[in-house]
PDB file of C-alpha atoms in Angstrom:
ATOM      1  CA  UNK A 204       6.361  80.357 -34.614  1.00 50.00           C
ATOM      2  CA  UNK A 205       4.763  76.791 -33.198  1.00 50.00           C
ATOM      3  CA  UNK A 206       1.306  75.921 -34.654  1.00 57.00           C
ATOM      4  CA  UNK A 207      -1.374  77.207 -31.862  1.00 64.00           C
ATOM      5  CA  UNK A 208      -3.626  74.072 -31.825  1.00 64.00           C
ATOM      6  CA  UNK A 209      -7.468  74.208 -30.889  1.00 79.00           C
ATOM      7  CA  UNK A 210      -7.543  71.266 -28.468  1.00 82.00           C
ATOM      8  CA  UNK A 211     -11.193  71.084 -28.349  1.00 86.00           C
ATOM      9  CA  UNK A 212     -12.125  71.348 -32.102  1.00 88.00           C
ATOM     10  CA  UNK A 213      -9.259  68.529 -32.008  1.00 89.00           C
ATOM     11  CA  UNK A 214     -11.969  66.582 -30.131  1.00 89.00           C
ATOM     12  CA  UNK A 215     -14.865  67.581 -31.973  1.00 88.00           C
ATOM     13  CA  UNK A 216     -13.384  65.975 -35.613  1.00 90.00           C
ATOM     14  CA  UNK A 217     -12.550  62.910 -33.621  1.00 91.00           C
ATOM     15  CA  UNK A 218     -15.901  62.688 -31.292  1.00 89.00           C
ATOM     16  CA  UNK A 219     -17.396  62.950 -35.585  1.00 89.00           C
ATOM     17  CA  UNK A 220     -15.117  60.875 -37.452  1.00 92.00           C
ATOM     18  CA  UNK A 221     -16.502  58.350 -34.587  1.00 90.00           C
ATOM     19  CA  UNK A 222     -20.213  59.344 -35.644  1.00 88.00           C
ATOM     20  CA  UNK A 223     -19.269  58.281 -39.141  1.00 91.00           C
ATOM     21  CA  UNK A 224     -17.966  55.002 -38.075  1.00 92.00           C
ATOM     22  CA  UNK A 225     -20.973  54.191 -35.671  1.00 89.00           C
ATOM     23  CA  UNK A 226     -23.178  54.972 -38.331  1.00 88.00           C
ATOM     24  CA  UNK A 227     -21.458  53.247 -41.001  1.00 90.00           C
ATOM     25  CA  UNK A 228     -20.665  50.189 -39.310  1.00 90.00           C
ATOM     26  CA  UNK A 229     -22.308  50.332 -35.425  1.00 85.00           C
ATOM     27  CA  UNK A 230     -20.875  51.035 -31.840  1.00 83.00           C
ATOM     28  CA  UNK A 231     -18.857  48.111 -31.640  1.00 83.00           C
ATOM     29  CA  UNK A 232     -16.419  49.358 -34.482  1.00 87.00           C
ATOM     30  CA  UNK A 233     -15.282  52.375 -33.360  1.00 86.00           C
ATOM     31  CA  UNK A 234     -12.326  51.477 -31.342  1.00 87.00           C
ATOM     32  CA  UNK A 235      -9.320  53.943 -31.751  1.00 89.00           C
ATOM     33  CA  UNK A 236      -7.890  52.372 -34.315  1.00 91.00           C
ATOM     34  CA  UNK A 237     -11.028  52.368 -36.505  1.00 93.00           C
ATOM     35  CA  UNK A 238     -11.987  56.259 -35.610  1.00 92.00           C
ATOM     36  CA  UNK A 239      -8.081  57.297 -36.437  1.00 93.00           C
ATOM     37  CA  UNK A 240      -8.135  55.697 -39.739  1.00 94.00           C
ATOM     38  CA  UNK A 241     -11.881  57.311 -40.504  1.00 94.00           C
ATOM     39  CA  UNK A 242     -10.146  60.759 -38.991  1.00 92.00           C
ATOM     40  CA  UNK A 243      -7.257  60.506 -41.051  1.00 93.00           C
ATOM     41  CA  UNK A 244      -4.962  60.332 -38.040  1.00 91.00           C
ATOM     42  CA  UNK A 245      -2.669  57.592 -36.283  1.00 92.00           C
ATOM     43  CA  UNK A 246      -4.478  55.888 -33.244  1.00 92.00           C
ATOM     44  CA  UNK A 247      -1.542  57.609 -31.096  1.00 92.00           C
ATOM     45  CA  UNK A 248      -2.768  61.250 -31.848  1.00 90.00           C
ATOM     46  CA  UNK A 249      -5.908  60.187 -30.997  1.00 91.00           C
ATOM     47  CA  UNK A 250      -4.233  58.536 -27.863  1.00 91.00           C
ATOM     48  CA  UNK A 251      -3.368  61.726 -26.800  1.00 91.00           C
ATOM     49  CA  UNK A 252      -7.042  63.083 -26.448  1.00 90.00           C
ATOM     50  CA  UNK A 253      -9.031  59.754 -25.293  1.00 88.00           C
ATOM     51  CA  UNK A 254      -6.790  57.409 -23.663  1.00 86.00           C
ATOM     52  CA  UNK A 255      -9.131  54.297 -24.344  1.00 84.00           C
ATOM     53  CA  UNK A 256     -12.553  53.437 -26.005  1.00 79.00           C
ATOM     54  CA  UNK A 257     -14.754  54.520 -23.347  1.00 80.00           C
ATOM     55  CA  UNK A 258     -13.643  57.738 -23.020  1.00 84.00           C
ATOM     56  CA  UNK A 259     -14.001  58.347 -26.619  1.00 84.00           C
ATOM     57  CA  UNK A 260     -17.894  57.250 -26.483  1.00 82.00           C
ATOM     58  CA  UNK A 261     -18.371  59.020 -23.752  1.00 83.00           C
ATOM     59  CA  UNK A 262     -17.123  62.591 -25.620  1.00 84.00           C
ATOM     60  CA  UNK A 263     -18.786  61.462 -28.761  1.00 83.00           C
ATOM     61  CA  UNK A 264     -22.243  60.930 -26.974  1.00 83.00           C
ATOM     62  CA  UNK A 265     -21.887  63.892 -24.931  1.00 84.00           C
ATOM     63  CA  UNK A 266     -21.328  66.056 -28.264  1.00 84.00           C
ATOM     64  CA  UNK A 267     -24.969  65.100 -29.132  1.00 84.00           C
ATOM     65  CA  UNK A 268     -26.421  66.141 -26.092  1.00 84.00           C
ATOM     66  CA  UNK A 269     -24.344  69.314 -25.742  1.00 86.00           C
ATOM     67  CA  UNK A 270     -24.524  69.992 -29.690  1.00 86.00           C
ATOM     68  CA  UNK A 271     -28.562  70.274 -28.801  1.00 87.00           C
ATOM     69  CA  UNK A 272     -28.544  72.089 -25.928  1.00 87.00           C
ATOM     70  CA  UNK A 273     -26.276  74.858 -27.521  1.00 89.00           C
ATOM     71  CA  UNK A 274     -28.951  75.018 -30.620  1.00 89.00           C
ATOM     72  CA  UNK A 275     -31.903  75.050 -28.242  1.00 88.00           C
ATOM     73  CA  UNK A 276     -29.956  77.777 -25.750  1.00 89.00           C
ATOM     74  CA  UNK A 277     -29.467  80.297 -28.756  1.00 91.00           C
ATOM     75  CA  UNK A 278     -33.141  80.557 -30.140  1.00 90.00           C
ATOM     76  CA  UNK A 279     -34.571  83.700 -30.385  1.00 89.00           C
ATOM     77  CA  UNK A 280     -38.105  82.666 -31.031  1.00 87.00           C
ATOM     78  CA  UNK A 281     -40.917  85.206 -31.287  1.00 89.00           C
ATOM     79  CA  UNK A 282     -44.869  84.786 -32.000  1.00 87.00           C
ATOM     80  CA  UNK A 283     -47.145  83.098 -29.764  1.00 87.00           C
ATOM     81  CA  UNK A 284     -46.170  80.543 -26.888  1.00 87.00           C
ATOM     82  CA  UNK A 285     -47.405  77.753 -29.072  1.00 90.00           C
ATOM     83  CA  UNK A 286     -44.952  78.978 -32.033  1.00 91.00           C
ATOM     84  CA  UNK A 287     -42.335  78.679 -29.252  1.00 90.00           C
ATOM     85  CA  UNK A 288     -43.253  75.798 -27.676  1.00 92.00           C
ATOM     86  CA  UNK A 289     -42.701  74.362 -30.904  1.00 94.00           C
ATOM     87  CA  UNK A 290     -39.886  76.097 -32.414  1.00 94.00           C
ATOM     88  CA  UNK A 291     -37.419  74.819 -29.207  1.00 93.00           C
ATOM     89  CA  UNK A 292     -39.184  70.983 -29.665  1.00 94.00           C
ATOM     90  CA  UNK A 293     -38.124  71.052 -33.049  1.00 94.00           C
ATOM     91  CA  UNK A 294     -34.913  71.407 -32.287  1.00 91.00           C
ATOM     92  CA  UNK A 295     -35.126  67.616 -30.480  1.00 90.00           C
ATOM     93  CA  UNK A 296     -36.125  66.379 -33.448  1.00 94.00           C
ATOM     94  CA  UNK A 297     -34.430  64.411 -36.167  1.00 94.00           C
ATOM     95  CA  UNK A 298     -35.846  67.214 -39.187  1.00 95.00           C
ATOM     96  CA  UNK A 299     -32.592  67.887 -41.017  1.00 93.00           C
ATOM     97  CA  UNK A 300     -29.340  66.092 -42.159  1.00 90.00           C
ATOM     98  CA  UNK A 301     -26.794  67.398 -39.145  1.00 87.00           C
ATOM     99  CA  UNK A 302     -30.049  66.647 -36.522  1.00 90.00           C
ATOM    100  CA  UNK A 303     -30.409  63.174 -38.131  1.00 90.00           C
ATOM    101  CA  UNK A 304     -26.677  62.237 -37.924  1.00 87.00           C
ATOM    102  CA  UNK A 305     -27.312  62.994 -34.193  1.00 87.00           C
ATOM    103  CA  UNK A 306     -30.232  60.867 -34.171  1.00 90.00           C
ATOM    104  CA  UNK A 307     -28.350  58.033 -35.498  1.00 88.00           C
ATOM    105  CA  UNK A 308     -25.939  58.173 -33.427  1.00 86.00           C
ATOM    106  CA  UNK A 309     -27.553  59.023 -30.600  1.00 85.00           C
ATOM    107  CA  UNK A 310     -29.740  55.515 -31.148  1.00 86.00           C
ATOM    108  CA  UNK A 311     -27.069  53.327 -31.907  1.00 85.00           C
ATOM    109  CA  UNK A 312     -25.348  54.548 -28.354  1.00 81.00           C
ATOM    110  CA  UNK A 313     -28.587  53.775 -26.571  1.00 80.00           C
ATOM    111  CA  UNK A 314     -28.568  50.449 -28.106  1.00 80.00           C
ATOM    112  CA  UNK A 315     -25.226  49.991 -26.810  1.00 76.00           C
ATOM    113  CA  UNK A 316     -25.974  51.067 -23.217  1.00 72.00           C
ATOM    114  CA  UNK A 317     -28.726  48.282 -23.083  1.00 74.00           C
ATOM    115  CA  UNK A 318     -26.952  45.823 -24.672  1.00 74.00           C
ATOM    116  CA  UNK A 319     -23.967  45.705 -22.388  1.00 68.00           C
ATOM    117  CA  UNK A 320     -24.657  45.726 -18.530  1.00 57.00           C
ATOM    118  CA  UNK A 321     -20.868  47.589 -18.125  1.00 52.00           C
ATOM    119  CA  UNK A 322     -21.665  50.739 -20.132  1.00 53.00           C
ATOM    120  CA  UNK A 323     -22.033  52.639 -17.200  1.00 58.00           C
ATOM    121  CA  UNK A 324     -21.201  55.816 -18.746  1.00 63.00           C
ATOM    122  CA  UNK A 325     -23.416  55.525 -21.527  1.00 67.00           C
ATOM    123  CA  UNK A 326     -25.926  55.091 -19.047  1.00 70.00           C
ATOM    124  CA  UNK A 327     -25.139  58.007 -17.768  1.00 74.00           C
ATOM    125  CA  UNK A 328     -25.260  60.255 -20.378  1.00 73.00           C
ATOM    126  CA  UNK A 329     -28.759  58.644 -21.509  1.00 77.00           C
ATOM    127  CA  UNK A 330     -30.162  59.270 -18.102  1.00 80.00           C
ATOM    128  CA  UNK A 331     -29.194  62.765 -18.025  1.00 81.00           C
ATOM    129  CA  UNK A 332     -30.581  63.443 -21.718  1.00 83.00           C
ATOM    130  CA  UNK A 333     -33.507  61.729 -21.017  1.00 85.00           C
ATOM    131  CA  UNK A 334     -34.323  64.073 -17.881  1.00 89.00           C
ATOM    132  CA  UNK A 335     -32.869  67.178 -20.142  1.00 88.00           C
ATOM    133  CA  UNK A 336     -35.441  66.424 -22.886  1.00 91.00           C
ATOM    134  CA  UNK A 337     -38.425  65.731 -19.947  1.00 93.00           C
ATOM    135  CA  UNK A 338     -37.320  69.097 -18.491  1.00 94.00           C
ATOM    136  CA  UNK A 339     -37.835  71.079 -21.257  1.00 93.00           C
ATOM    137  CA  UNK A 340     -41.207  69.337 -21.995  1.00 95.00           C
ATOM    138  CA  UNK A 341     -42.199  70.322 -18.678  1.00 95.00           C
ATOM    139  CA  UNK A 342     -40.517  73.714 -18.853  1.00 94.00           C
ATOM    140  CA  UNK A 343     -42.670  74.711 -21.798  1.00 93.00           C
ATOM    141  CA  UNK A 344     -45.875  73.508 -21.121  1.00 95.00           C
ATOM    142  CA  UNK A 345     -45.297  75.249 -17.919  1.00 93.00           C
ATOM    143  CA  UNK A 346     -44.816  78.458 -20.143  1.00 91.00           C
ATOM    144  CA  UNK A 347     -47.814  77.946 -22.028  1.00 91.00           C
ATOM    145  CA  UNK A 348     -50.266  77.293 -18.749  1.00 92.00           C
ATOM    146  CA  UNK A 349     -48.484  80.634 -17.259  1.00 90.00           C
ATOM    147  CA  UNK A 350     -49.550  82.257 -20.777  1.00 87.00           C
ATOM    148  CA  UNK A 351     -53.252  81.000 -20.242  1.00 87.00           C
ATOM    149  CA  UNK A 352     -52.702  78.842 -23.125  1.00 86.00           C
ATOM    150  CA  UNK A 353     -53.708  76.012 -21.833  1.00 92.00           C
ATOM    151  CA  UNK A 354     -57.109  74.038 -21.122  1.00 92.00           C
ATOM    152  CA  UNK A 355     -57.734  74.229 -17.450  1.00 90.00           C
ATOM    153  CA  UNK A 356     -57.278  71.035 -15.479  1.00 92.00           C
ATOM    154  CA  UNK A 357     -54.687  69.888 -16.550  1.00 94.00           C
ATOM    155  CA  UNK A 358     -51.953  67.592 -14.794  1.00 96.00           C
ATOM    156  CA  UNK A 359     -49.273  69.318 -16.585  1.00 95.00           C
ATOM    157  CA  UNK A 360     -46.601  66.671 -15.371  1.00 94.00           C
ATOM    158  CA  UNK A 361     -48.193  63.893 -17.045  1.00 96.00           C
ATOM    159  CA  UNK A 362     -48.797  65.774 -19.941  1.00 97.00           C
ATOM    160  CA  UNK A 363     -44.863  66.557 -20.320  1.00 96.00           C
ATOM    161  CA  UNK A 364     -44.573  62.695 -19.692  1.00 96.00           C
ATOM    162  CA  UNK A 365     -46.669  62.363 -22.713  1.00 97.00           C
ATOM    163  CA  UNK A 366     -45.304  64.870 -24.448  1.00 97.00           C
ATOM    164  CA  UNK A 367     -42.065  63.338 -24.251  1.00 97.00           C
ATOM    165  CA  UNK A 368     -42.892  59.912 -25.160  1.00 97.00           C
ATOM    166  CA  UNK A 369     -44.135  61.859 -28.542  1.00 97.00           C
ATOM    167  CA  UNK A 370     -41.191  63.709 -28.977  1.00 96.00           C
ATOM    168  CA  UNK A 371     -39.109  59.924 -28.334  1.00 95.00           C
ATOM    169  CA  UNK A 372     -41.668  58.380 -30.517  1.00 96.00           C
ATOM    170  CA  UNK A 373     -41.578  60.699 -33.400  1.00 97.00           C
ATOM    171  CA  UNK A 374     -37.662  60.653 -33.603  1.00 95.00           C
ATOM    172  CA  UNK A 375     -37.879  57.073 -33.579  1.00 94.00           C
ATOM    173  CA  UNK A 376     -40.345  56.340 -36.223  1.00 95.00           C
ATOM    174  CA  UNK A 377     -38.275  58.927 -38.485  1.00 94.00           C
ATOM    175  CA  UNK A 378     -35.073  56.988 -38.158  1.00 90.00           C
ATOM    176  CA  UNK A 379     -37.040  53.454 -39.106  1.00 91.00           C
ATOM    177  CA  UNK A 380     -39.636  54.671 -41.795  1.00 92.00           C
ATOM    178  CA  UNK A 381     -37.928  58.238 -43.080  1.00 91.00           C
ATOM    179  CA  UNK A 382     -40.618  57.987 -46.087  1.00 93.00           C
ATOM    180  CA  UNK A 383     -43.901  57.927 -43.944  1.00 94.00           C
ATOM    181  CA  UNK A 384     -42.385  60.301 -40.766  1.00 95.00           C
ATOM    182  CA  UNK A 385     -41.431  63.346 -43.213  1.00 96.00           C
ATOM    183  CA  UNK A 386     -40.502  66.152 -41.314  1.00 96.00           C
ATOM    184  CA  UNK A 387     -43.225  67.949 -42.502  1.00 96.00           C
ATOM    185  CA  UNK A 388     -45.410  65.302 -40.974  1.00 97.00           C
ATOM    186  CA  UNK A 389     -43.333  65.466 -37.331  1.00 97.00           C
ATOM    187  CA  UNK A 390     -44.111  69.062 -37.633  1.00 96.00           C
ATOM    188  CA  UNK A 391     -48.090  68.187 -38.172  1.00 97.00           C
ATOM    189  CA  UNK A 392     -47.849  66.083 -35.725  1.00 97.00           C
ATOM    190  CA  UNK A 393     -46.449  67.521 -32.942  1.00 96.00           C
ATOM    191  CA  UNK A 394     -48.465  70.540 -33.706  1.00 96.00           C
ATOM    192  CA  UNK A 395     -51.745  68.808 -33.573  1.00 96.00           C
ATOM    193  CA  UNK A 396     -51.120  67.642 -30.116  1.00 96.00           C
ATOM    194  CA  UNK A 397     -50.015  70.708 -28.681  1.00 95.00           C
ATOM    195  CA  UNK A 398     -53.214  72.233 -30.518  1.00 94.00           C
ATOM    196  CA  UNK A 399     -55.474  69.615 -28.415  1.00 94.00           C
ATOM    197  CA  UNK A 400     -53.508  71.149 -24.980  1.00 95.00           C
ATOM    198  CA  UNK A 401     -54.646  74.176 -25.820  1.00 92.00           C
ATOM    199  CA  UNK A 402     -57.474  76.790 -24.305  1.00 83.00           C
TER     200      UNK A 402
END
């Protein structure tokens, strides 16, 4: 009986065998033949699933982006809005070892986008995760003004502008200084600010 093959977990160990590569050694290494010899795999069977480089970055940057939304989209949070509120921002957050790896990646793939004017579909994918991650920012202060949680007055777009930039700057100063931006302290953080939102 012929092996059934899973063509899209096929993917997945490629789209992460490139995550080890781009964190190991940066963006610019992973062409096929690099990513099949950290898969295990000849650069034809990869071939077969990504045709050339960008495609490949492209599938490995949108596995970050999807890999997050599927985490945030299967919370079940209960307890107050703030708990909430909190509970689905965490899960933006570089706090643990997988959410880091997607971190790393995810920063070494914006670095790339900048860096080269042609990286049009890294662009793209930035673009669209940076208006996911403002949407949810919005989408849950939102929830928390509906609620009456929040102070009255507010200009609750500019505060999910702000929030956001936290959320950015957070992930950012846990990637560069892991000793001093502790998880527990993102947690504090991002905590205390929703705190000073608050009714």
């Amino acid at each position: 009986m012929p092996k059934i093959v899973d063509h899209d977990v096929r993917r997945e160990e490629i789209a992460q065998a490139l995550w080890r590569v781009v964190r190991r050694d940066g963006v610019r290494a992973a062409s096929v033949r690099t990513v099949a010899a950290e898969a295990g795999w000849s650069p034809g069977a990869v071939r077969y699933y990504f045709p050339d480089q960008e495609g490949l970055l492209s599938f490995a940057m949108d596995l970050v982006a999807r890999r997050v939304g599927q985490r945030i989209s299967a919370l079940d949070v209960k307890g107050s809005a703030l708990t909430i509120a909190l509970r689905y921002l965490e899960e933006a957050l570089p706090l643990d070892a997988e959410r880091r790896a997607e971190f790393d990646v995810w920063l070494a793939f914006m670095a790339q986008a900048q860096a080269e004017s042609g990286a049009g579909a890294l662009h793209g994918h930035v673009d669209a995760v940076h208006d996911g991650l403002r949407q949810l920012c919005e989408s849950l202060l939102r929830s928390l003004s509906e609620a009456g949680g929040l102070r009255e007055g507010l200009d609750l777009r500019r505060e999910a502008e702000l929030l956001h930039a936290l959320i950015d700057g957070l992930a950012l100063h846990s990637a560069i200084l892991p000793g001093r931006t502790t998880p527990a302290r993102i947690r504090q953080l991002l905590r205390h600010h929703l705190e000073t939102l608050l009714a």
